Coordinates of C-alpha atoms and ligand atoms in Angstrom, one line a residue:
M18 CA 84.7 -53.9 15.1
E19 CA 87.5 -54.5 13.0
F20 CA 88.3 -51.4 10.5
A21 CA 90.3 -51.0 7.3
K22 CA 91.8 -48.5 7.7
K23 CA 91.7 -45.9 10.1
V24 CA 92.0 -41.9 9.8
L25 CA 92.3 -38.8 12.4
C26 CA 91.7 -35.6 11.9
I27 CA 93.8 -33.5 14.4
G28 CA 90.8 -30.3 14.9
A29 CA 87.8 -30.5 15.4
G30 CA 87.1 -26.9 13.8
Y31 CA 85.3 -25.8 10.6
V32 CA 87.0 -27.8 8.2
G33 CA 88.0 -30.9 10.0
G34 CA 84.5 -31.6 11.5
P35 CA 82.5 -31.2 8.4
T36 CA 85.0 -32.7 6.2
M37 CA 85.6 -36.0 8.8
A38 CA 82.0 -36.6 9.3
V39 CA 81.4 -36.3 5.3
I40 CA 84.1 -39.2 4.9
A41 CA 82.9 -41.4 7.8
S42 CA 79.6 -40.9 6.6
K43 CA 80.9 -42.6 2.8
C44 CA 83.7 -44.5 4.4
P45 CA 81.8 -46.9 6.2
E46 CA 84.4 -49.2 6.6
V47 CA 87.2 -47.0 7.4
K48 CA 87.2 -45.2 11.6
V49 CA 87.6 -42.0 11.6
V50 CA 88.3 -40.2 15.4
V51 CA 88.7 -35.6 14.9
A52 CA 90.3 -35.4 18.3
D53 CA 90.7 -31.4 20.2
I54 CA 92.3 -30.3 22.7
N55 CA 89.4 -27.9 23.9
A56 CA 87.0 -30.7 25.5
K57 CA 83.5 -28.1 25.0
R58 CA 84.2 -28.8 21.2
I59 CA 84.9 -32.3 21.8
A60 CA 81.6 -33.0 24.0
D61 CA 79.7 -31.1 21.7
W62 CA 80.3 -32.5 18.8
Q63 CA 78.9 -35.6 20.6
T64 CA 75.0 -34.3 21.5
D65 CA 72.0 -32.3 19.1
N66 CA 73.5 -29.0 19.8
L67 CA 76.6 -29.1 17.5
P68 CA 79.7 -26.1 18.1
I69 CA 78.7 -25.1 14.7
Y70 CA 76.4 -24.5 12.5
E71 CA 76.2 -25.9 9.1
P72 CA 73.0 -26.7 7.1
G73 CA 72.6 -30.3 6.7
L74 CA 75.1 -31.1 9.3
E75 CA 73.9 -32.3 12.0
A76 CA 72.2 -36.1 9.1
V77 CA 75.4 -36.6 8.0
V78 CA 77.2 -36.7 12.1
K79 CA 74.1 -39.0 13.2
T80 CA 74.6 -41.7 9.9
A81 CA 78.5 -42.3 11.1
I82 CA 78.9 -40.9 14.8
G83 CA 78.7 -44.2 16.8
R84 CA 79.2 -46.3 14.5
N85 CA 83.2 -45.2 12.4
L86 CA 82.8 -42.2 13.5
F87 CA 84.4 -40.8 16.7
F88 CA 84.9 -37.5 18.6
T89 CA 88.2 -37.5 22.0
T90 CA 90.7 -35.2 23.7
D91 CA 92.6 -38.0 23.8
V92 CA 94.5 -36.8 21.2
S93 CA 97.9 -38.9 21.9
S94 CA 96.0 -42.6 21.7
A95 CA 94.4 -41.5 18.5
I96 CA 98.0 -40.3 16.6
A97 CA 99.1 -44.2 18.2
E98 CA 96.8 -45.8 16.4
A99 CA 95.9 -44.0 13.2
D100 CA 97.1 -44.4 9.7
I101 CA 96.2 -40.9 7.9
I102 CA 96.3 -38.1 10.1
F103 CA 94.4 -35.0 8.8
V104 CA 95.6 -31.6 10.4
S105 CA 92.7 -29.5 11.0
V106 CA 94.2 -27.1 13.9
N107 CA 94.1 -23.1 13.4
T108 CA 96.5 -21.3 11.7
P109 CA 95.3 -17.2 12.4
T110 CA 97.4 -14.5 11.0
K111 CA 100.1 -13.9 13.4
T112 CA 99.7 -11.1 15.4
F113 CA 103.1 -10.3 16.5
G114 CA 106.9 -10.4 15.5
I115 CA 108.1 -10.6 12.6
G116 CA 105.6 -11.2 9.6
A117 CA 102.6 -9.9 12.2
G118 CA 99.5 -8.6 10.7
K119 CA 100.0 -11.3 7.4
A120 CA 102.2 -14.6 8.1
S121 CA 100.6 -17.4 9.4
D122 CA 100.7 -18.1 13.0
L123 CA 101.8 -21.4 12.6
Q124 CA 102.4 -22.4 16.5
Y125 CA 99.4 -24.5 17.4
W126 CA 100.6 -26.4 13.9
E127 CA 103.9 -27.0 14.5
K128 CA 102.9 -28.7 18.6
T129 CA 100.5 -30.8 16.6
A130 CA 103.7 -31.5 14.6
R131 CA 105.9 -32.5 17.4
Q132 CA 102.9 -34.5 19.3
I133 CA 102.8 -36.6 16.0
R134 CA 106.2 -37.6 15.7
E135 CA 106.3 -38.3 19.6
C136 CA 102.8 -40.8 19.6
S137 CA 104.1 -42.3 16.3
H138 CA 105.5 -45.8 16.5
S139 CA 104.1 -47.0 13.3
D140 CA 104.8 -44.6 9.5
K141 CA 102.0 -42.7 9.2
I142 CA 100.3 -40.5 6.3
V143 CA 100.2 -36.9 7.6
V144 CA 98.0 -35.0 5.5
E145 CA 98.1 -31.0 5.9
K146 CA 94.1 -30.0 5.9
S147 CA 94.9 -26.1 7.2
T148 CA 95.8 -23.5 5.1
L149 CA 99.4 -22.7 5.1
P150 CA 101.9 -21.0 3.8
V151 CA 103.0 -22.5 0.3
R152 CA 106.3 -24.8 1.6
T153 CA 104.8 -26.0 5.2
A154 CA 104.1 -29.0 4.4
E155 CA 108.3 -29.0 4.0
A156 CA 109.0 -27.8 7.1
M157 CA 106.2 -30.9 8.6
E158 CA 108.4 -33.4 6.7
R159 CA 111.4 -32.0 8.7
I160 CA 110.1 -31.9 11.8
L161 CA 108.8 -35.0 11.5
N162 CA 111.4 -37.2 10.3
A163 CA 113.7 -35.9 12.4
N164 CA 115.1 -38.3 14.9
A165 CA 112.4 -40.7 13.2
E166 CA 114.8 -43.9 13.5
H167 CA 111.9 -46.7 12.6
V168 CA 108.8 -44.7 12.5
H169 CA 108.3 -43.0 8.8
F170 CA 106.1 -39.9 8.1
D171 CA 104.4 -39.7 4.0
V172 CA 103.1 -35.9 4.4
L173 CA 100.1 -34.7 1.6
S174 CA 98.6 -31.3 0.9
N175 CA 95.4 -31.5 0.7
P176 CA 93.5 -28.2 0.8
E177 CA 90.0 -27.8 1.6
F178 CA 88.2 -25.9 -1.0
L179 CA 84.6 -26.0 1.6
A180 CA 83.1 -22.5 1.7
E181 CA 80.8 -22.0 4.7
G182 CA 77.0 -22.4 4.6
T183 CA 77.3 -24.8 1.8
A184 CA 79.8 -27.3 3.3
I185 CA 77.7 -29.9 3.4
Q186 CA 77.1 -29.9 -0.2
D187 CA 80.6 -28.9 -1.3
L188 CA 82.3 -31.4 0.2
L189 CA 79.3 -34.0 -0.8
N190 CA 80.2 -32.4 -4.5
P191 CA 82.9 -30.9 -4.9
D192 CA 83.8 -29.1 -8.3
R193 CA 87.9 -30.8 -7.3
V194 CA 89.3 -32.4 -4.6
L195 CA 93.1 -31.7 -4.6
I196 CA 95.9 -33.8 -3.0
G197 CA 99.4 -33.0 -3.1
G198 CA 102.3 -34.9 -2.5
P199 CA 106.0 -35.7 -2.8
E200 CA 107.3 -36.9 -6.5
T201 CA 108.3 -40.4 -5.6
A202 CA 106.8 -43.7 -5.4
R203 CA 106.3 -43.3 -1.4
G204 CA 105.0 -40.1 -2.3
R205 CA 103.0 -41.4 -5.0
A206 CA 101.6 -44.7 -3.2
A207 CA 100.5 -42.3 -0.2
V208 CA 98.5 -40.3 -2.5
E209 CA 96.7 -43.2 -4.0
D210 CA 95.6 -43.9 0.1
V211 CA 93.9 -40.4 0.3
V212 CA 92.7 -40.9 -3.3
S213 CA 91.2 -43.5 -3.2
L214 CA 88.6 -42.2 0.5
Y215 CA 87.5 -40.0 -2.0
A216 CA 87.0 -42.0 -4.9
H217 CA 84.6 -43.5 -2.4
W218 CA 81.8 -40.5 -3.9
V219 CA 83.8 -38.4 -5.8
P220 CA 84.6 -39.7 -9.5
R221 CA 88.6 -39.8 -10.3
E222 CA 88.9 -37.1 -13.0
R223 CA 87.7 -34.5 -10.6
I224 CA 90.3 -35.3 -8.2
L225 CA 93.3 -33.8 -8.6
T226 CA 96.9 -34.8 -7.9
T227 CA 100.0 -32.3 -7.9
N228 CA 103.3 -31.9 -6.2
V229 CA 103.2 -30.7 -3.1
W230 CA 103.6 -26.8 -3.7
S231 CA 101.8 -26.8 -6.7
S232 CA 98.6 -27.8 -4.2
E233 CA 99.8 -25.7 -1.3
L234 CA 99.5 -22.7 -4.1
S235 CA 96.3 -23.5 -6.0
K236 CA 94.4 -23.2 -2.1
L237 CA 95.8 -19.5 -2.1
T238 CA 95.5 -19.1 -5.6
A239 CA 92.0 -19.7 -5.8
N240 CA 90.9 -17.8 -2.7
A241 CA 93.0 -14.9 -4.1
F242 CA 90.9 -14.5 -7.4
L243 CA 87.9 -15.0 -5.3
A244 CA 88.4 -12.0 -3.4
Q245 CA 89.6 -10.0 -5.8
R246 CA 86.2 -10.4 -8.0
I247 CA 84.3 -9.0 -5.0
S248 CA 86.8 -6.5 -4.6
S249 CA 86.9 -5.5 -8.6
I250 CA 82.6 -5.5 -8.2
N251 CA 83.1 -3.1 -5.6
S252 CA 85.6 -0.8 -6.4
I253 CA 83.0 -0.9 -9.5
A254 CA 79.8 -0.1 -6.9
A255 CA 81.6 2.8 -5.7
L256 CA 81.7 4.9 -9.5
C257 CA 78.1 3.6 -10.2
E258 CA 76.6 5.2 -7.0
E259 CA 78.9 8.4 -8.8
T260 CA 77.7 8.6 -11.6
G261 CA 74.0 6.6 -11.7
A262 CA 74.7 3.5 -12.5
N263 CA 73.2 0.2 -11.6
V264 CA 76.2 -2.3 -10.0
E265 CA 73.5 -5.3 -10.4
E266 CA 73.8 -4.2 -14.2
V267 CA 76.7 -4.1 -14.7
A268 CA 77.5 -7.7 -13.2
H269 CA 75.2 -9.1 -14.9
A270 CA 75.8 -7.7 -18.3
I271 CA 80.0 -8.4 -17.8
G272 CA 79.0 -11.7 -15.9
M273 CA 77.3 -12.7 -19.7
D274 CA 80.7 -13.0 -20.8
K275 CA 82.1 -16.8 -20.3
R276 CA 85.1 -16.0 -20.1
I277 CA 84.5 -13.9 -16.8
G278 CA 80.6 -15.8 -15.8
P279 CA 78.3 -14.8 -13.5
K280 CA 79.0 -16.0 -9.6
F281 CA 81.2 -14.7 -7.1
L282 CA 80.1 -11.2 -8.6
H283 CA 77.8 -9.4 -5.7
A284 CA 78.9 -5.6 -4.5
S285 CA 78.5 -6.0 -1.4
I286 CA 79.3 -4.4 1.9
G287 CA 83.0 -6.4 2.1
F288 CA 84.3 -10.1 2.1
G289 CA 84.7 -11.4 5.4
G290 CA 85.4 -14.8 7.0
S291 CA 88.4 -17.3 8.1
C292 CA 90.2 -17.5 4.7
F293 CA 89.9 -14.9 2.2
Q294 CA 92.2 -12.0 4.1
K295 CA 94.4 -14.6 5.5
D296 CA 95.4 -16.5 2.2
I297 CA 95.7 -13.0 0.2
L298 CA 97.9 -12.0 3.4
N299 CA 99.7 -15.3 3.0
L300 CA 100.2 -14.7 -0.2
V301 CA 102.0 -11.4 0.2
Y302 CA 103.9 -11.9 3.0
L303 CA 105.1 -14.7 0.3
C304 CA 105.9 -12.8 -2.4
E305 CA 108.4 -10.0 -0.3
H306 CA 109.6 -12.7 1.1
F307 CA 110.2 -14.2 -2.1
G308 CA 111.9 -10.5 -3.9
L309 CA 108.9 -9.3 -5.2
P310 CA 107.4 -6.3 -4.4
D311 CA 105.2 -5.5 -7.1
V312 CA 103.5 -9.1 -6.9
A313 CA 103.2 -8.6 -3.0
A314 CA 101.7 -4.9 -3.9
Y315 CA 98.9 -6.2 -6.3
W316 CA 97.6 -8.9 -4.0
E317 CA 97.3 -6.5 -1.2
Q318 CA 95.1 -3.7 -3.0
V319 CA 92.3 -6.7 -3.0
V320 CA 92.5 -6.5 0.9
S321 CA 93.0 -2.6 0.4
M322 CA 89.6 -2.1 -1.5
N323 CA 87.7 -4.7 0.9
A324 CA 88.6 -2.2 3.7
H325 CA 87.9 0.7 1.8
Q326 CA 83.9 -0.7 0.9
R327 CA 83.8 -1.1 4.6
T328 CA 84.6 2.5 5.3
R329 CA 82.8 4.0 2.8
F330 CA 79.6 2.2 3.3
V331 CA 80.2 3.8 7.4
S332 CA 81.0 7.6 5.9
N333 CA 78.0 7.3 3.8
M334 CA 76.0 6.2 6.3
I335 CA 76.6 9.7 8.7
A336 CA 76.5 11.2 5.7
K337 CA 73.0 10.8 5.1
M338 CA 72.6 10.4 8.8
F339 CA 73.2 14.5 8.5
N340 CA 76.3 14.3 9.2
T341 CA 76.3 13.4 13.2
I342 CA 75.1 9.7 14.9
V343 CA 76.1 10.6 18.7
G344 CA 73.4 8.7 20.7
K345 CA 71.5 7.8 17.3
R346 CA 69.8 3.6 17.7
I347 CA 71.6 1.9 14.3
A348 CA 70.4 -1.7 14.3
L349 CA 72.5 -3.8 12.1
F350 CA 70.9 -6.7 11.3
G351 CA 73.2 -9.7 10.9
F352 CA 76.4 -10.1 12.4
A353 CA 77.8 -13.7 10.6
F354 CA 80.2 -12.7 7.8
K355 CA 77.4 -14.6 5.2
A356 CA 74.5 -16.2 5.4
D357 CA 73.7 -19.9 6.9
T358 CA 76.5 -19.3 9.3
G359 CA 76.9 -18.5 12.7
D360 CA 80.8 -17.6 12.5
T361 CA 81.8 -13.8 12.7
R362 CA 85.4 -14.2 12.0
E363 CA 86.9 -11.8 10.1
T364 CA 83.2 -10.2 9.6
P365 CA 82.5 -6.4 7.6
A366 CA 79.7 -6.0 10.4
L367 CA 82.1 -6.2 12.8
Y368 CA 84.2 -3.4 11.4
V369 CA 81.2 -1.4 11.0
A370 CA 79.6 -2.0 14.5
R371 CA 83.5 -0.8 15.9
E372 CA 83.2 2.2 13.7
L373 CA 79.7 3.4 14.3
I374 CA 80.6 2.2 18.5
E375 CA 83.3 4.9 18.1
E376 CA 81.1 7.7 17.1
R377 CA 78.9 7.1 19.6
A378 CA 76.0 5.5 17.8
H379 CA 74.1 3.0 20.3
V380 CA 74.5 -0.2 18.2
V381 CA 71.4 -2.6 18.3
V382 CA 73.0 -6.7 16.9
T383 CA 71.0 -8.8 15.8
D384 CA 71.5 -12.6 13.7
P385 CA 69.5 -15.6 14.3
K386 CA 73.0 -17.7 14.7
A387 CA 75.4 -15.5 15.1
L388 CA 74.7 -13.1 18.4
D389 CA 77.2 -15.3 21.1
N390 CA 80.1 -14.6 18.7
A391 CA 79.1 -11.2 18.4
R392 CA 79.2 -10.9 21.9
R393 CA 82.4 -12.2 22.1
D394 CA 84.1 -10.3 19.4
L395 CA 82.5 -6.4 20.7
A396 CA 83.7 -7.4 24.1
D397 CA 86.0 -5.5 24.6
L398 CA 83.5 -2.4 23.0
P399 CA 81.9 0.0 26.0
Q400 CA 78.4 -2.5 26.4
D401 CA 76.5 0.6 27.4
L402 CA 76.0 1.4 23.9
I403 CA 75.4 -1.8 22.7
T404 CA 72.3 -4.3 22.9
Y405 CA 72.0 -7.6 22.2
E406 CA 68.5 -8.6 20.6
P407 CA 67.7 -12.2 18.6
D408 CA 64.1 -10.5 17.4
P409 CA 64.5 -8.0 14.6
Y410 CA 61.3 -6.4 15.3
K411 CA 62.9 -5.8 18.9
A412 CA 66.6 -4.5 17.5
A413 CA 64.6 -2.1 15.3
E414 CA 62.4 -0.3 17.7
G415 CA 62.9 3.3 18.3
A416 CA 66.2 2.4 15.8
H417 CA 67.2 6.0 13.1
A418 CA 68.4 3.0 10.8
V419 CA 68.7 -0.5 10.3
A420 CA 72.0 -2.2 8.7
I421 CA 71.9 -5.0 6.8
M422 CA 74.9 -6.2 7.5
T423 CA 74.2 -10.1 6.2
E424 CA 72.0 -11.9 3.6
W425 CA 70.0 -14.0 5.4
K426 CA 66.6 -15.3 3.4
L427 CA 65.0 -14.1 7.3
Y428 CA 65.9 -10.3 6.3
K429 CA 64.2 -10.2 2.3
E430 CA 61.0 -11.8 4.1
L431 CA 60.4 -9.3 7.6
D432 CA 57.3 -7.0 7.6
Y433 CA 59.3 -3.4 7.3
S434 CA 55.6 -2.0 7.3
R435 CA 55.2 -3.0 10.9
I436 CA 59.5 -2.0 11.4
Y437 CA 59.4 1.4 9.6
A438 CA 56.0 1.6 12.0
S439 CA 58.5 1.2 15.4
M440 CA 61.8 3.2 14.6
E441 CA 62.3 7.3 15.2
K442 CA 62.1 9.0 11.9
P443 CA 63.3 10.1 9.2
A444 CA 63.6 6.3 9.5
F445 CA 66.6 5.1 7.6
L446 CA 67.5 1.8 5.5
F447 CA 71.1 1.4 4.4
D448 CA 71.5 -1.9 2.5
G449 CA 75.0 -3.5 2.7
R450 CA 74.2 -6.5 0.6
N451 CA 71.4 -6.1 -1.7
I452 CA 68.9 -8.1 -0.6
L453 CA 65.9 -5.4 -0.1
D454 CA 63.4 -3.5 -2.6
V455 CA 64.3 -0.5 -2.8
D456 CA 61.4 1.0 -4.5
A457 CA 58.6 -0.6 -2.1
L458 CA 60.6 0.6 1.3
Y459 CA 60.6 3.9 0.0
D460 CA 56.9 3.6 -0.7
I461 CA 56.5 2.7 2.9
G462 CA 58.3 5.2 3.7
F463 CA 62.0 4.6 4.7
S464 CA 65.3 6.6 3.1
V465 CA 67.1 3.5 1.6
Y466 CA 70.9 3.2 0.4
P467 CA 71.8 0.2 -1.3
I468 CA 75.3 -0.1 -2.9
G469 CA 76.1 0.7 -6.1
R470 CA 73.0 1.3 -7.2
P471 CA 71.0 4.1 -6.6
G472 CA 69.1 5.2 -3.6
K473 CA 66.3 7.2 -2.8
S474 CA 65.9 9.7 -0.3
R475 CA 63.2 10.9 0.9
L476 CA 65.2 14.3 2.4
Ligands
UDX26 C1 86.0 -19.4 0.9 C2 86.1 -19.8 -0.8 O1 85.2 -20.0 -0.5 C3 86.5 -21.7 -0.2 O2 86.2 -22.1 -1.1 C4 87.5 -21.5 0.6 O3 87.3 -23.2 0.9 C5 87.1 -20.8 2.1 O4 87.3 -19.2 1.8 P1 83.8 -19.1 2.8 O5 84.4 -18.0 3.5 O6 83.5 -19.8 3.1 O7 84.9 -19.7 1.9 O8 82.7 -17.8 2.1 P2 83.1 -17.1 0.5 O9 81.4 -17.5 -0.3 O10 83.3 -17.8 0.0 O11 82.5 -15.9 1.1 C6 83.2 -15.8 1.9 C7 82.9 -14.0 1.7 O12 82.5 -13.1 0.4 C8 82.0 -13.4 2.3 O13 81.5 -12.4 3.2 C9 80.7 -13.4 1.4 O14 79.7 -12.2 1.9 C10 81.0 -12.7 0.5 N1 80.5 -12.2 -0.6 C11 80.7 -13.3 -1.7 C12 80.7 -11.4 -1.8 O15 80.9 -9.9 -1.1 N2 79.5 -11.3 -3.1 C13 80.0 -12.5 -4.0 O16 80.0 -12.2 -4.9 C14 80.4 -13.6 -3.1
ADP27 P1 89.1 -24.2 10.6 O1 88.0 -23.5 10.6 O2 90.5 -24.1 9.9 O3 88.7 -25.7 11.3 P2 89.4 -23.0 13.5 O4 89.7 -22.8 14.8 O5 87.7 -23.7 13.6 O6 89.0 -23.3 12.4 O7 89.3 -25.3 14.0 C1 90.9 -25.1 14.9 C2 90.8 -26.6 15.9 O8 91.2 -26.9 16.0 C3 89.8 -26.0 17.0 O9 89.2 -26.5 17.5 C4 91.3 -25.1 18.7 O10 90.6 -26.3 19.1 C5 92.4 -27.1 17.6 N1 93.0 -27.3 18.0 C6 94.5 -25.7 18.0 N2 95.7 -26.9 18.5 C7 95.4 -27.7 18.5 C8 95.8 -29.0 19.4 N3 97.3 -28.8 19.5 N4 95.7 -30.0 18.9 C9 94.2 -30.3 19.5 N5 93.2 -29.4 18.1 C10 94.1 -28.5 17.8

């Protein structure tokens, strides 16, 4: 079949996979190829057992796979035939050298840029999809257009705003799509080409076009603002616990102010995920680089507050459990960084598990979707102190405490009387997500400690 346009996405991960599946399903006349160097990932995308868990994803993939959606490990051939190339490779925080712990590690991204240059024999539009430091598109443009005599590359930025667990809904019905491009005739034409893809299903007024740097910076800023709300409410949660105020009542009261709004005000054990911390640290690094240390310190505090919240949670557990947890069995309900995903990148549960094991507790990890990732994340710790258990009832058997790490719906619906009966006494319940009914659990016999709300102790 002849396709009107050929789109390639390099990187078949949490961003590339779902985004391309939606583009393919909405644009049947466009050929969409997703390429990745990870052969297992590519093979899994073509089975019923997709490499990532995302509600609704399987159905979208099924509408297009084999029709106009294809997966391949042959990145070079896919580059050669593409008109538009989305780059969605991983850009983790650097763990070495200059900017370690803050700047993005751009090695995968740069390799990709060079490969695109080598394999291209016709003009291409290259679209940044990975979250990258501001001005990366400019660097990409320089790499691509160096030595390119006959081929021209237009580099655009099209940041992704999908949240895991709701990725398909976010893609189908986005608040906005942002496309940044050079303010030249060529650049504007390239932007229009990408706009025309999204315009298949997104109303025009929700497709924003800006210059490249505004687009790149908007992504970092959106995530910094969202994360800041969580750190702000978590800081107030700490004060609520000291004063007897209830953080949910406070969040509700302030959220009714239209200028503040009700969303992203759930106090929790802290934010996780691949984006928030990484993007803020990117912003911090950028501010330092441009000689703005006070601005950098302002944003860095959002990340420090998040780390403080996790540590405070563990300290509270230890204090309540008579100041020692050595040899005590503690069941962590949930390991994913949020519900409806198997992703565990930067999950607060990982930090909690590590701190508990350092205190020589025995940690039992349970999660409906994230146990494989948990095993990998905790592989460096003494395995005799960790049990992985898919069944939450079994995970709680003989435990001194249960701690809710992820707000899976499943954990709201468990039979807590049965759980209480199988636990050591006194039985403790630490609700790191504020999803359980404190009074009902107390009546069963638990001592219950939520976040930022009065707990109920039987001791
Ligand atoms: C985020 C942004 O929402 C998305 O727009 C961007 O493209 C990628 O980063 P994601 O990391 O998938 O998405 O999840 P999100 O729903 O934002 O949650 C992030 C973390 O904050 C989770 O650990 C979540 O549990 C936590 N959170 C969220 C809270 O603790 N309280 C809240 O009120 C909201
Ligand atoms: P994200 O959450 O940004 O989508 P992931 O880690 O889930 O990040 O996905 C990034 C994908 O990019 C991985 O599957 C990885 O194998 C792939 N990748 C990294 N470098 C390259 C490369 N040079 N060519 C093709 N794919 C790559």
